[in-house]
PDB file of C-alpha atoms and ligand atoms in Angstrom:
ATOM      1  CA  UNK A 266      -9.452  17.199 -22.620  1.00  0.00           C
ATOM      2  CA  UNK A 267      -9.482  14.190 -20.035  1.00  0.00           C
ATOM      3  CA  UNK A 268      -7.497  11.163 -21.681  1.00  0.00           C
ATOM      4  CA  UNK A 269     -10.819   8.897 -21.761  1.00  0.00           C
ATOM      5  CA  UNK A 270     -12.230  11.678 -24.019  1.00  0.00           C
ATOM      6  CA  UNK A 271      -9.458  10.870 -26.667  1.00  0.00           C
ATOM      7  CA  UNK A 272     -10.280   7.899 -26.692  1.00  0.00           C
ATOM      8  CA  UNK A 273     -11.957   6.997 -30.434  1.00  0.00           C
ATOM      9  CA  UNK A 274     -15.309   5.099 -29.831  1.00  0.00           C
ATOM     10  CA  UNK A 275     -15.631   3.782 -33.609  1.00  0.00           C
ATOM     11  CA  UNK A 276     -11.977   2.241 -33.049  1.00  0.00           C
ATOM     12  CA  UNK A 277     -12.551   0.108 -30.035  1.00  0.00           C
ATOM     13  CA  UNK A 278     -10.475  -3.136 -29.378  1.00  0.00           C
ATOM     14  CA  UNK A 279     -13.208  -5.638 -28.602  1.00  0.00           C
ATOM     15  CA  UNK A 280     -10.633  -7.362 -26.391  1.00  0.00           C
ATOM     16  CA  UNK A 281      -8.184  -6.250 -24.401  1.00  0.00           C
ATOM     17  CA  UNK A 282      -5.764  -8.876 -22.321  1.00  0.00           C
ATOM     18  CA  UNK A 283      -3.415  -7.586 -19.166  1.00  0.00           C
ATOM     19  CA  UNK A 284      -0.209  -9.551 -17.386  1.00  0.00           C
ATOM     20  CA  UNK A 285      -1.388  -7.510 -14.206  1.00  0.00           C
ATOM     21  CA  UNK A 286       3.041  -7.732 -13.226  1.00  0.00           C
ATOM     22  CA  UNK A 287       5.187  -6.158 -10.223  1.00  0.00           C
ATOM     23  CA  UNK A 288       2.656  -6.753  -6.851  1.00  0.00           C
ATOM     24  CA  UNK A 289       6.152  -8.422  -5.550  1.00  0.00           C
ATOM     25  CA  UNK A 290       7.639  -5.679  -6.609  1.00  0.00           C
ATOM     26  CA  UNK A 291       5.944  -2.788  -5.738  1.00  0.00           C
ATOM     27  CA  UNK A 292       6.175  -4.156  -2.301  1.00  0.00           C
ATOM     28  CA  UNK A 293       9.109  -4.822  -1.191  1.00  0.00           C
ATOM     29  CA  UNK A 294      10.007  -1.597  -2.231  1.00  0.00           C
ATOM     30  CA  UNK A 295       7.725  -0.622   0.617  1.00  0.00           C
ATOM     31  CA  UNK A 296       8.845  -2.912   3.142  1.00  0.00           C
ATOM     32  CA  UNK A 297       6.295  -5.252   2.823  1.00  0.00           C
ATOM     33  CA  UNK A 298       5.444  -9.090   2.030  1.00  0.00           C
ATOM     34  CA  UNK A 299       4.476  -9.601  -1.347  1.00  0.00           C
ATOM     35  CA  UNK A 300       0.748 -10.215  -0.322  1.00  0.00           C
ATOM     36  CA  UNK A 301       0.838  -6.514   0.561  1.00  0.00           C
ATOM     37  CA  UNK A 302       1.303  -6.153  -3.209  1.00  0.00           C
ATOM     38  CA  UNK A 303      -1.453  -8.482  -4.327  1.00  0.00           C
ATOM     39  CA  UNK A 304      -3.956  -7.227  -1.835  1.00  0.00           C
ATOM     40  CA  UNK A 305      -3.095  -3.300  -3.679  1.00  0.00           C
ATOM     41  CA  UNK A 306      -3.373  -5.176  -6.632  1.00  0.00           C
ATOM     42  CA  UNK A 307      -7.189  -5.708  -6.419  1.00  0.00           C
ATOM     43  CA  UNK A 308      -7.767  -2.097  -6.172  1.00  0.00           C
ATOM     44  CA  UNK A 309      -6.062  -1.864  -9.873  1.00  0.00           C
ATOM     45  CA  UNK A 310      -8.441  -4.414 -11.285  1.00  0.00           C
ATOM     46  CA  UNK A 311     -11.391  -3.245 -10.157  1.00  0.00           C
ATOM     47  CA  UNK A 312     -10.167   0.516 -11.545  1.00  0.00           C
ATOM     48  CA  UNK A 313      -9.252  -1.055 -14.437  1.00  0.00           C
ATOM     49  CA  UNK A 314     -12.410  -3.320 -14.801  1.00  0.00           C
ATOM     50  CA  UNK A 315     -14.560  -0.345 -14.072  1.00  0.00           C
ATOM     51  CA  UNK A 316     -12.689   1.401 -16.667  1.00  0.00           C
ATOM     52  CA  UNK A 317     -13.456  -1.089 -19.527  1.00  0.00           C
ATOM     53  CA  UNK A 318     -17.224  -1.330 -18.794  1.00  0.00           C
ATOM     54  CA  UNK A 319     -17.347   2.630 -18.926  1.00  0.00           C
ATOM     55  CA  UNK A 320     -15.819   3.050 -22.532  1.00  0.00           C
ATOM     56  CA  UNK A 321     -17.672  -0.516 -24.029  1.00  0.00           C
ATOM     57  CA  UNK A 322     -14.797  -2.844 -24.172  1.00  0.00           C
ATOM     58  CA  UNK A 323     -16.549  -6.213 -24.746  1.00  0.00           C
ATOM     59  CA  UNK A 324     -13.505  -8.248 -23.317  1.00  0.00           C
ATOM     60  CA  UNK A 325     -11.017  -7.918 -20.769  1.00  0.00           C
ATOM     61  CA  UNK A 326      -8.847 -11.038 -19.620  1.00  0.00           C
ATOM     62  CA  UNK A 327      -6.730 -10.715 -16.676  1.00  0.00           C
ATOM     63  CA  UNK A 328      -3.691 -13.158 -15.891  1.00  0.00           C
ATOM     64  CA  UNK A 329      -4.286 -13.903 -12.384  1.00  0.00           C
ATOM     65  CA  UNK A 330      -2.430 -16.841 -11.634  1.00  0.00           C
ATOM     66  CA  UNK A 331      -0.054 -18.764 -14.058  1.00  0.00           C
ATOM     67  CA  UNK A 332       0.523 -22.644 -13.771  1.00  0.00           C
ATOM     68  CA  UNK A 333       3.645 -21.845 -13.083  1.00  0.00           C
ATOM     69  CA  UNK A 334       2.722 -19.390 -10.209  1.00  0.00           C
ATOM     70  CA  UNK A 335       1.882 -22.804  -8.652  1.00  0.00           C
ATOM     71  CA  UNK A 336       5.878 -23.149  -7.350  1.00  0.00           C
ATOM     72  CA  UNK A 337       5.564 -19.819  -5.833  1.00  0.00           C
ATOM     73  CA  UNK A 338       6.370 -20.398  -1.806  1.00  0.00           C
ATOM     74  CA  UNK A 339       3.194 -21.912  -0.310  1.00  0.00           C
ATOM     75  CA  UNK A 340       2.708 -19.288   1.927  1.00  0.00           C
ATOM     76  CA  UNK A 341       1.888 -16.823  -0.942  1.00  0.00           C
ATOM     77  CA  UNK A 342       0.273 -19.454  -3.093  1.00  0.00           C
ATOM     78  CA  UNK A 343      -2.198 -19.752   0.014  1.00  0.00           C
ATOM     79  CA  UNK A 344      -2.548 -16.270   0.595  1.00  0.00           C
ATOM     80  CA  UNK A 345      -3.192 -15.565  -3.302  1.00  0.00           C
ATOM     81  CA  UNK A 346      -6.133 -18.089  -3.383  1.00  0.00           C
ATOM     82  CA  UNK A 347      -7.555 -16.419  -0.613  1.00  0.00           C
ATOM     83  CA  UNK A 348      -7.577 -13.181  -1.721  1.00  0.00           C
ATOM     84  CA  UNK A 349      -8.986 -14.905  -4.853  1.00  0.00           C
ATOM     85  CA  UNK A 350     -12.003 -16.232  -3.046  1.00  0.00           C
ATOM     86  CA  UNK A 351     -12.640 -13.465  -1.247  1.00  0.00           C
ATOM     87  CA  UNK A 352     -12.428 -10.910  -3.816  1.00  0.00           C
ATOM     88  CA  UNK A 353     -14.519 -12.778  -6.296  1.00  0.00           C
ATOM     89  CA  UNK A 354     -16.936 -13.010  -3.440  1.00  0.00           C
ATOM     90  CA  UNK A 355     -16.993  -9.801  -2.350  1.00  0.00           C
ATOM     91  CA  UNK A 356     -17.007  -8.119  -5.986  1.00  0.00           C
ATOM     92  CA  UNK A 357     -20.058 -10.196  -7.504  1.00  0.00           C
ATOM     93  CA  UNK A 358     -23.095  -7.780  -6.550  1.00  0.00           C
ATOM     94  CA  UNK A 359     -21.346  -5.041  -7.979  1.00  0.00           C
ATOM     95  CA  UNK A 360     -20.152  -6.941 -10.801  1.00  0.00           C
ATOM     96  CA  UNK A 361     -23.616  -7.888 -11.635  1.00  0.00           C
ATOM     97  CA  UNK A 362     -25.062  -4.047 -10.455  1.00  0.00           C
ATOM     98  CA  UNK A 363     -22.824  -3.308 -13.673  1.00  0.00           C
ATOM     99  CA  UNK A 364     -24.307  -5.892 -16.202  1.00  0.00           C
ATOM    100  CA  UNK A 365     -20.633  -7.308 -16.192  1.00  0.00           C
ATOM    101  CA  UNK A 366     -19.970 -11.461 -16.898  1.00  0.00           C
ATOM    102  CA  UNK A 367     -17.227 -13.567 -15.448  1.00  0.00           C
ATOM    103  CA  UNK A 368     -15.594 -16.408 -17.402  1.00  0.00           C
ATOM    104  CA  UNK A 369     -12.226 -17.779 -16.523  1.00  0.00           C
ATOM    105  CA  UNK A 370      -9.703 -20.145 -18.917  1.00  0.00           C
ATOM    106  CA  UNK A 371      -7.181 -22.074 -17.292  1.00  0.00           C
ATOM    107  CA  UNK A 372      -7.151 -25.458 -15.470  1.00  0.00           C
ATOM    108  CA  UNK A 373      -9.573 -24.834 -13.209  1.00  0.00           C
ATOM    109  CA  UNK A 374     -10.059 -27.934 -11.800  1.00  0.00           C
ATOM    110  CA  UNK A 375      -6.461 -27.651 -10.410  1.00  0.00           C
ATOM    111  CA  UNK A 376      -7.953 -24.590  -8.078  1.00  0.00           C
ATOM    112  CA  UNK A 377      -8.328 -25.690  -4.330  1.00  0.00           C
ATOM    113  CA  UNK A 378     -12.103 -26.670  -3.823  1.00  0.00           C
ATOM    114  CA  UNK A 379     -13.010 -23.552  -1.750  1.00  0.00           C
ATOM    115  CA  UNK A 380     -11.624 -21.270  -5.434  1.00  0.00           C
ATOM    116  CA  UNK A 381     -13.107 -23.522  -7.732  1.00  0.00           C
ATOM    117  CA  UNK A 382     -16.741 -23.316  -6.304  1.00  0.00           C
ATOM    118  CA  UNK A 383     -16.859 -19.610  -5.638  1.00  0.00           C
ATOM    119  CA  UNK A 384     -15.728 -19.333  -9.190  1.00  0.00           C
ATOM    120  CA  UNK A 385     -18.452 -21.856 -10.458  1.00  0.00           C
ATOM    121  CA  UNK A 386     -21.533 -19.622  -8.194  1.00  0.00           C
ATOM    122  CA  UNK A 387     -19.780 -15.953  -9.786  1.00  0.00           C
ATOM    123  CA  UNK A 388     -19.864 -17.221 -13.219  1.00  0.00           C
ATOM    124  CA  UNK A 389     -23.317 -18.335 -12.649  1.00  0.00           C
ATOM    125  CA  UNK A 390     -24.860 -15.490 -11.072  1.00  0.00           C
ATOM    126  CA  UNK A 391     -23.165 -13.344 -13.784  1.00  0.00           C
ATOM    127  CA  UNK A 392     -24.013 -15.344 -16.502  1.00  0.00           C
ATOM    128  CA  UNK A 393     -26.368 -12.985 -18.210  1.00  0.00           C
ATOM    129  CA  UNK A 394     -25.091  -9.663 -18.014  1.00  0.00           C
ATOM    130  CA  UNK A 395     -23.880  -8.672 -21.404  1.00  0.00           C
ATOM    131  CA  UNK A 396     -21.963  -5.437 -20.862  1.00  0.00           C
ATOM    132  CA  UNK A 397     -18.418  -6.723 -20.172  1.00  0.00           C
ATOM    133  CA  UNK A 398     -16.906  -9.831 -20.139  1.00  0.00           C
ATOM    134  CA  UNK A 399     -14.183 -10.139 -17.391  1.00  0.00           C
ATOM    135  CA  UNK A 400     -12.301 -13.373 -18.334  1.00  0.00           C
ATOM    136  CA  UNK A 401     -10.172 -14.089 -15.222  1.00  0.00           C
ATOM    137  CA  UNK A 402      -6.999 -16.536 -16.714  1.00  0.00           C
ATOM    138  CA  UNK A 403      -6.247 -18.930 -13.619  1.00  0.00           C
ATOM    139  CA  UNK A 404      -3.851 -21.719 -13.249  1.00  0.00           C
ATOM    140  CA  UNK A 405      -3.386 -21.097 -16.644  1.00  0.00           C
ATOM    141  CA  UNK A 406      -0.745 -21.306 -19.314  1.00  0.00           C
ATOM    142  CA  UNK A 407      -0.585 -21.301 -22.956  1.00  0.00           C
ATOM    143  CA  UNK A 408       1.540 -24.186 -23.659  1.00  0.00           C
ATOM    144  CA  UNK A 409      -1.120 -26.344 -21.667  1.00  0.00           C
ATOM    145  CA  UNK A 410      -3.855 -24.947 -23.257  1.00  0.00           C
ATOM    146  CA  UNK A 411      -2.078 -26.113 -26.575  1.00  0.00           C
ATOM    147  CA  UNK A 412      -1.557 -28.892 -25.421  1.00  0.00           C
ATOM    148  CA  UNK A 413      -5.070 -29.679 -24.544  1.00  0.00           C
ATOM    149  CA  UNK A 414      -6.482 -28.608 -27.046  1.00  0.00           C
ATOM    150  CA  UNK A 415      -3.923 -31.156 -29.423  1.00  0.00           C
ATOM    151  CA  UNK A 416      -5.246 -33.881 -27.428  1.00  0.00           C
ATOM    152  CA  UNK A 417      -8.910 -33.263 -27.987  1.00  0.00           C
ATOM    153  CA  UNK A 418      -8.909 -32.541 -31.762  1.00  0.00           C
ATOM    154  CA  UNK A 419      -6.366 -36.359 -31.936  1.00  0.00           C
ATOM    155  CA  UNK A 420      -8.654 -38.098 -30.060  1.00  0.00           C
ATOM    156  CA  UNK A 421     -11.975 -36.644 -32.082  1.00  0.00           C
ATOM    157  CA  UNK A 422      -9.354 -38.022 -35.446  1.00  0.00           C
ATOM    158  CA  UNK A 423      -8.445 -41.371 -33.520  1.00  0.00           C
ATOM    159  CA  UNK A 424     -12.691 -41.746 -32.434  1.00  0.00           C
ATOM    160  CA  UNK A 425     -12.927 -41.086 -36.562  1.00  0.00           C
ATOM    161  CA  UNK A 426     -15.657 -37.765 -35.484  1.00  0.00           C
ATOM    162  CA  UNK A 427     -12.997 -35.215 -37.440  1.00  0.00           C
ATOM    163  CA  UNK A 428     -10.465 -35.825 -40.563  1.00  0.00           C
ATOM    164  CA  UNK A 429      -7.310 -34.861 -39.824  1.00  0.00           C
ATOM    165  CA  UNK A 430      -7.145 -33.042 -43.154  1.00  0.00           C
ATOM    166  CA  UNK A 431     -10.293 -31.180 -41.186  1.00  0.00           C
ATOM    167  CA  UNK A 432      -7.735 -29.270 -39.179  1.00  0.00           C
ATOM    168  CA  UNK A 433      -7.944 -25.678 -39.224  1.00  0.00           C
ATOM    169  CA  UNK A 434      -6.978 -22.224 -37.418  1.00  0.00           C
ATOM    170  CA  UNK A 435     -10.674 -22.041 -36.914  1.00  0.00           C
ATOM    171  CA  UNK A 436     -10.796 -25.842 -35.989  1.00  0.00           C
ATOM    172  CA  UNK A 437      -8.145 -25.360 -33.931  1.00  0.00           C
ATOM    173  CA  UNK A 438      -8.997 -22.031 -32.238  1.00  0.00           C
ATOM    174  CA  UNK A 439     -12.477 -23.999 -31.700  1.00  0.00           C
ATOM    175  CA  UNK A 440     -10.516 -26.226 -29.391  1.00  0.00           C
ATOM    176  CA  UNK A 441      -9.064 -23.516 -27.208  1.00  0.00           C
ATOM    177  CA  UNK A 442     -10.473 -21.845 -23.638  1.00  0.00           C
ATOM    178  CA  UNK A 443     -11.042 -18.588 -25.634  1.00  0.00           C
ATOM    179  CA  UNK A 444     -13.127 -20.499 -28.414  1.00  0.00           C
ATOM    180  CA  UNK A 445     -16.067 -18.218 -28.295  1.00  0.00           C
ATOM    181  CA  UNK A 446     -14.088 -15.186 -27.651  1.00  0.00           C
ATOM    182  CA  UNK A 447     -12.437 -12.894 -30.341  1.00  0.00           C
ATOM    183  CA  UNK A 448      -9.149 -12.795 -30.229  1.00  0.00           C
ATOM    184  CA  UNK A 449      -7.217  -9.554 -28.168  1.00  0.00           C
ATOM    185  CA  UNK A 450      -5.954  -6.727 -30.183  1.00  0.00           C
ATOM    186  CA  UNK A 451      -4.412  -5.012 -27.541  1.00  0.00           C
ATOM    187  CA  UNK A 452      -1.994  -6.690 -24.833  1.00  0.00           C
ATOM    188  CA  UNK A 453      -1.078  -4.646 -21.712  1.00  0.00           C
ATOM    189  CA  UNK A 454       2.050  -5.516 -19.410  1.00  0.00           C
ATOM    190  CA  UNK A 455       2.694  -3.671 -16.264  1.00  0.00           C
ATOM    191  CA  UNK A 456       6.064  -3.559 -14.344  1.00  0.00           C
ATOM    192  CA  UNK A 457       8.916  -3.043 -17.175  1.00  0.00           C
ATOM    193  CA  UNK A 458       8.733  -6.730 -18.362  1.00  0.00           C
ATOM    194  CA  UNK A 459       8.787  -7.085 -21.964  1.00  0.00           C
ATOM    195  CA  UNK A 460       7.615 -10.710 -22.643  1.00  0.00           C
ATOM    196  CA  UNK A 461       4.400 -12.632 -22.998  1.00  0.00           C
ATOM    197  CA  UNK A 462       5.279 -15.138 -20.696  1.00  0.00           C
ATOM    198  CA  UNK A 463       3.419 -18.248 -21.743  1.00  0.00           C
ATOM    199  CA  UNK A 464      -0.162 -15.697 -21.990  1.00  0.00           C
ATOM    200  CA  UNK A 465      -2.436 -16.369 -25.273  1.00  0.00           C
ATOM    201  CA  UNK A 466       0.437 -17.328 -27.377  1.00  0.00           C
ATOM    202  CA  UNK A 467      -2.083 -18.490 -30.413  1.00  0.00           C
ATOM    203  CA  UNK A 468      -4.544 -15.777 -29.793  1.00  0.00           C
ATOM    204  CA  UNK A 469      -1.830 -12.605 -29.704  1.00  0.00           C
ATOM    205  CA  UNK A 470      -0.316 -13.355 -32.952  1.00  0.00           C
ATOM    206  CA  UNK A 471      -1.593  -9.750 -34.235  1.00  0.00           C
ATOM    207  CA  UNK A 472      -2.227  -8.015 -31.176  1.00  0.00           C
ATOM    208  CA  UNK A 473      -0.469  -4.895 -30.099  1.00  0.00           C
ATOM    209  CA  UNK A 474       1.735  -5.297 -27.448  1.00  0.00           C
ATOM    210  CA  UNK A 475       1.581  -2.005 -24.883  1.00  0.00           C
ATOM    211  CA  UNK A 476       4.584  -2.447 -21.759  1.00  0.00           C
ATOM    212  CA  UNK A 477       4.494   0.167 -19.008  1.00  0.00           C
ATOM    213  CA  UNK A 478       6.964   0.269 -16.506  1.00  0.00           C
ATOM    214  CA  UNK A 479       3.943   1.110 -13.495  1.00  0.00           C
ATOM    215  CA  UNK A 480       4.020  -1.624 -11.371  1.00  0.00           C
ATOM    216  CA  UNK A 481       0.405  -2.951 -11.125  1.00  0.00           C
ATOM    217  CA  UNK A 482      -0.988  -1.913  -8.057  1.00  0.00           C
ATOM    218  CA  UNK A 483      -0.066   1.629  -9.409  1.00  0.00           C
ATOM    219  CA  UNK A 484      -2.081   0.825 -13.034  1.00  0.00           C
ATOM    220  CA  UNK A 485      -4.925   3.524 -13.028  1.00  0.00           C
ATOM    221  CA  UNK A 486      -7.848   4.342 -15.515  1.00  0.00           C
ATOM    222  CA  UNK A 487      -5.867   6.520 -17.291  1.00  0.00           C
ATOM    223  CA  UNK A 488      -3.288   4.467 -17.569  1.00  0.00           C
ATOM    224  CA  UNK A 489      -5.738   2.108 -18.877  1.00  0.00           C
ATOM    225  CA  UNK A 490      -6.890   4.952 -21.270  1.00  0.00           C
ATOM    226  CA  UNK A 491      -3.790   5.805 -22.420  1.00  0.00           C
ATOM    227  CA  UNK A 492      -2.810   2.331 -23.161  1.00  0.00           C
ATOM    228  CA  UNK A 493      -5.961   2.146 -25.663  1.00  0.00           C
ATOM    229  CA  UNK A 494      -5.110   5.777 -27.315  1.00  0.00           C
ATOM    230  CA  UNK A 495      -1.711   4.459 -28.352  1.00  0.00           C
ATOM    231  CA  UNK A 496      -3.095   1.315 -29.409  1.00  0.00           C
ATOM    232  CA  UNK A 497      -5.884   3.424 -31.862  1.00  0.00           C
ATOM    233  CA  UNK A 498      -2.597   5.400 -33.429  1.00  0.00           C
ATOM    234  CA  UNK A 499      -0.930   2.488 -34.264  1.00  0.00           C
ATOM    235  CA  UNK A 500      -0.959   1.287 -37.984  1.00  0.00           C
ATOM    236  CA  UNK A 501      -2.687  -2.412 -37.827  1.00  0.00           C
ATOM    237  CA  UNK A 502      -1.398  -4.573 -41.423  1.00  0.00           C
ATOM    238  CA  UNK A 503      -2.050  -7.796 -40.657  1.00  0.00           C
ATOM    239  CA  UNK A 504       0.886  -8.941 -43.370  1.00  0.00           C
ATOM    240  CA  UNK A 505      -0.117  -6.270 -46.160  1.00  0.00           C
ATOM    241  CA  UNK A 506       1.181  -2.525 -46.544  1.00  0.00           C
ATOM    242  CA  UNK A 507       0.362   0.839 -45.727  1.00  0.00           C
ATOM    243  CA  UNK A 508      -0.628   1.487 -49.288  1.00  0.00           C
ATOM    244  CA  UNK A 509      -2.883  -2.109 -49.477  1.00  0.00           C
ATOM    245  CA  UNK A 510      -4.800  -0.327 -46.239  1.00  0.00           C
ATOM    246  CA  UNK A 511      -5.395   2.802 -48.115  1.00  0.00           C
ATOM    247  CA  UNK A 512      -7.261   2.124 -51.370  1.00  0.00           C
TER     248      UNK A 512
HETATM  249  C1  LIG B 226       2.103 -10.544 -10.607  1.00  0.00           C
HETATM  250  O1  LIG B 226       2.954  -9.836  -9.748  1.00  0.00           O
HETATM  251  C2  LIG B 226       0.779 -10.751 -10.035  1.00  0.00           C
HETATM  252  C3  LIG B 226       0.197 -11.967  -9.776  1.00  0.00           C
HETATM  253  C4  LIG B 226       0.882 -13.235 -10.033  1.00  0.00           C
HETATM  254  C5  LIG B 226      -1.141 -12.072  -9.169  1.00  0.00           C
HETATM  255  C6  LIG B 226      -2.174 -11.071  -9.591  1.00  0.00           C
HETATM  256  C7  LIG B 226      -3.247 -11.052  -8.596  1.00  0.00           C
HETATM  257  C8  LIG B 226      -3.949  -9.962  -8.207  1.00  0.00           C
HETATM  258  C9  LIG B 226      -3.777  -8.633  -8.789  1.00  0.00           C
HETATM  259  C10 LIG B 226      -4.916 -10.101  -7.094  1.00  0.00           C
HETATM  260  C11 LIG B 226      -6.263 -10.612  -7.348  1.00  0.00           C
HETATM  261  C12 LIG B 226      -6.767 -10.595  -8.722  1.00  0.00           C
HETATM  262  C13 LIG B 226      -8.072 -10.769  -9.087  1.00  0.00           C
HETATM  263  C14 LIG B 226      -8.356 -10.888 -10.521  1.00  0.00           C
HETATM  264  C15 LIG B 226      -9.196 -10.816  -8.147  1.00  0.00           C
HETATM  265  P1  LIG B 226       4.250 -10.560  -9.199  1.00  0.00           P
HETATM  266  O2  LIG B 226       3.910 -11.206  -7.907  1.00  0.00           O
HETATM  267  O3  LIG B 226       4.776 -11.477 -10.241  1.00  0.00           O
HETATM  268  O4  LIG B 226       5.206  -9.359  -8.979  1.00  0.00           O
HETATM  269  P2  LIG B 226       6.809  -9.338  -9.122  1.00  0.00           P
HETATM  270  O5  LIG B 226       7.103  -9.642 -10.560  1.00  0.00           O
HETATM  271  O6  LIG B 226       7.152  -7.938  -8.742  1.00  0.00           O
HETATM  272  O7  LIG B 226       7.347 -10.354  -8.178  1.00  0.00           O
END
């Protein structure tokens, strides 16, 4: 039986979230600049993206670009943006061939101009396709989005439109980049690295955490697959026990 056929269809995660880690990596250990890595990198997304259309995963966010991938050597930070634009250009007819949305979270309007705008027109042209939502994280960090999203809800308190004793995990999730999105169960990190690394902080705080030690451009479907089947054999409690899950 192929690994996507193991795969339970009534036990879905609605959201899935990747640290896409180990482009660098993978090539220097071919001799090659790290944009060799990045460029082999888009091939794995577009697998992987494929991948969760095919089986009905409603969301899939990819970390892209971190804000602090920002003091990366310019060089590379140029080069990344580029193959940014250019494969978010390239990919939108098929994207929208496969009734698949873009979204992105991050500080956006920190992007160079050229980024931003293609961004803007994908997310736009895709805005109606209900399939899959590919939410692309970009110049993003959690901390920041924490941090913005503490400065809205004190000025809404300070301009008198909330209560502060109004505050909420819904109020406050409300606030975030992900605020219409439900929260990932499943969290996938390529390249041996076993942290989160400033990704979703508030929104992972019951997902399952899955670490392979594939460097990305190496991820594959059934990598992707077999990510999801250990994910459905896991025991979810949320706080209560086996038993509680039972009766
Ligand atoms: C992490 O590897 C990867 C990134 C910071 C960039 C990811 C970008 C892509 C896969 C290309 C384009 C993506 C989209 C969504 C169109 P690393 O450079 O940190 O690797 P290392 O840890 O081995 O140095």
């Amino acid at each position: 039986m192929s690994l996507k056929n193991k795969i339970n269809s009534a036990k879905l995660p609605k959201h899935i979230a990747i640290i896409m880690d180990g482009n660098g990596r993978w090539a220097k250990q071919k001799g090659a600049e790290r944009i060799y890595g990045h460029e082999n990198g888009v091939k794995a997304v577009r697998d992987t993206v494929e991948a969760a259309a095919e089986i009905g995963i409603e969301y899939l966010t990819l970390y892209a670009f971190s804000t602090e991938n920002w003091n990366r050597p310019k060089d590379e930070v140029v080069a990344l943006m580029q193959l940014l634009v250019h494969t978010i250009h390239a990919e939108t007819p098929t994207l929208n061939k496969n009734n698949i949305r873009l979204q992105a979270i991050g500080d956006l309007k920190s992007l160079p101009g050229n980024c931003y705008d293609e961004l803007m027109e994908a997310m736009e042209a895709t805005k109606n396709n209900t399939r899959t939502t590919l939410v692309l994280a970009l110049s993003y960090s959690s901390r920041w989005e924490i941090i913005e999203a503490v400065k809205n809800i004190a000025l809404k308190v300070e301009q008198k439109t909330i209560l502060s004793s109004d505050i909420s995990e819904d109020l406050f999730t409300s606030h975030l980049c992900t605020a219409n999105m439900p929260e990932p169960e499943l969290m996938i990190r390529t390249s041996g690295e076993h942290r989160i690394s400033n990704f979703l902080l508030w929104q992972l705080a019951y997902a399952e955490l899955y670490f392979t030690d594939k460097f990305w451009p190496d991820f594959t479907k059934d990598d992707f697959y077999e990510a999801i089947i250990d994910y459905q054999n896991r025991e979810r409690r949320f706080g209560k026990t086996s038993e509680q899950l039972i009766s």
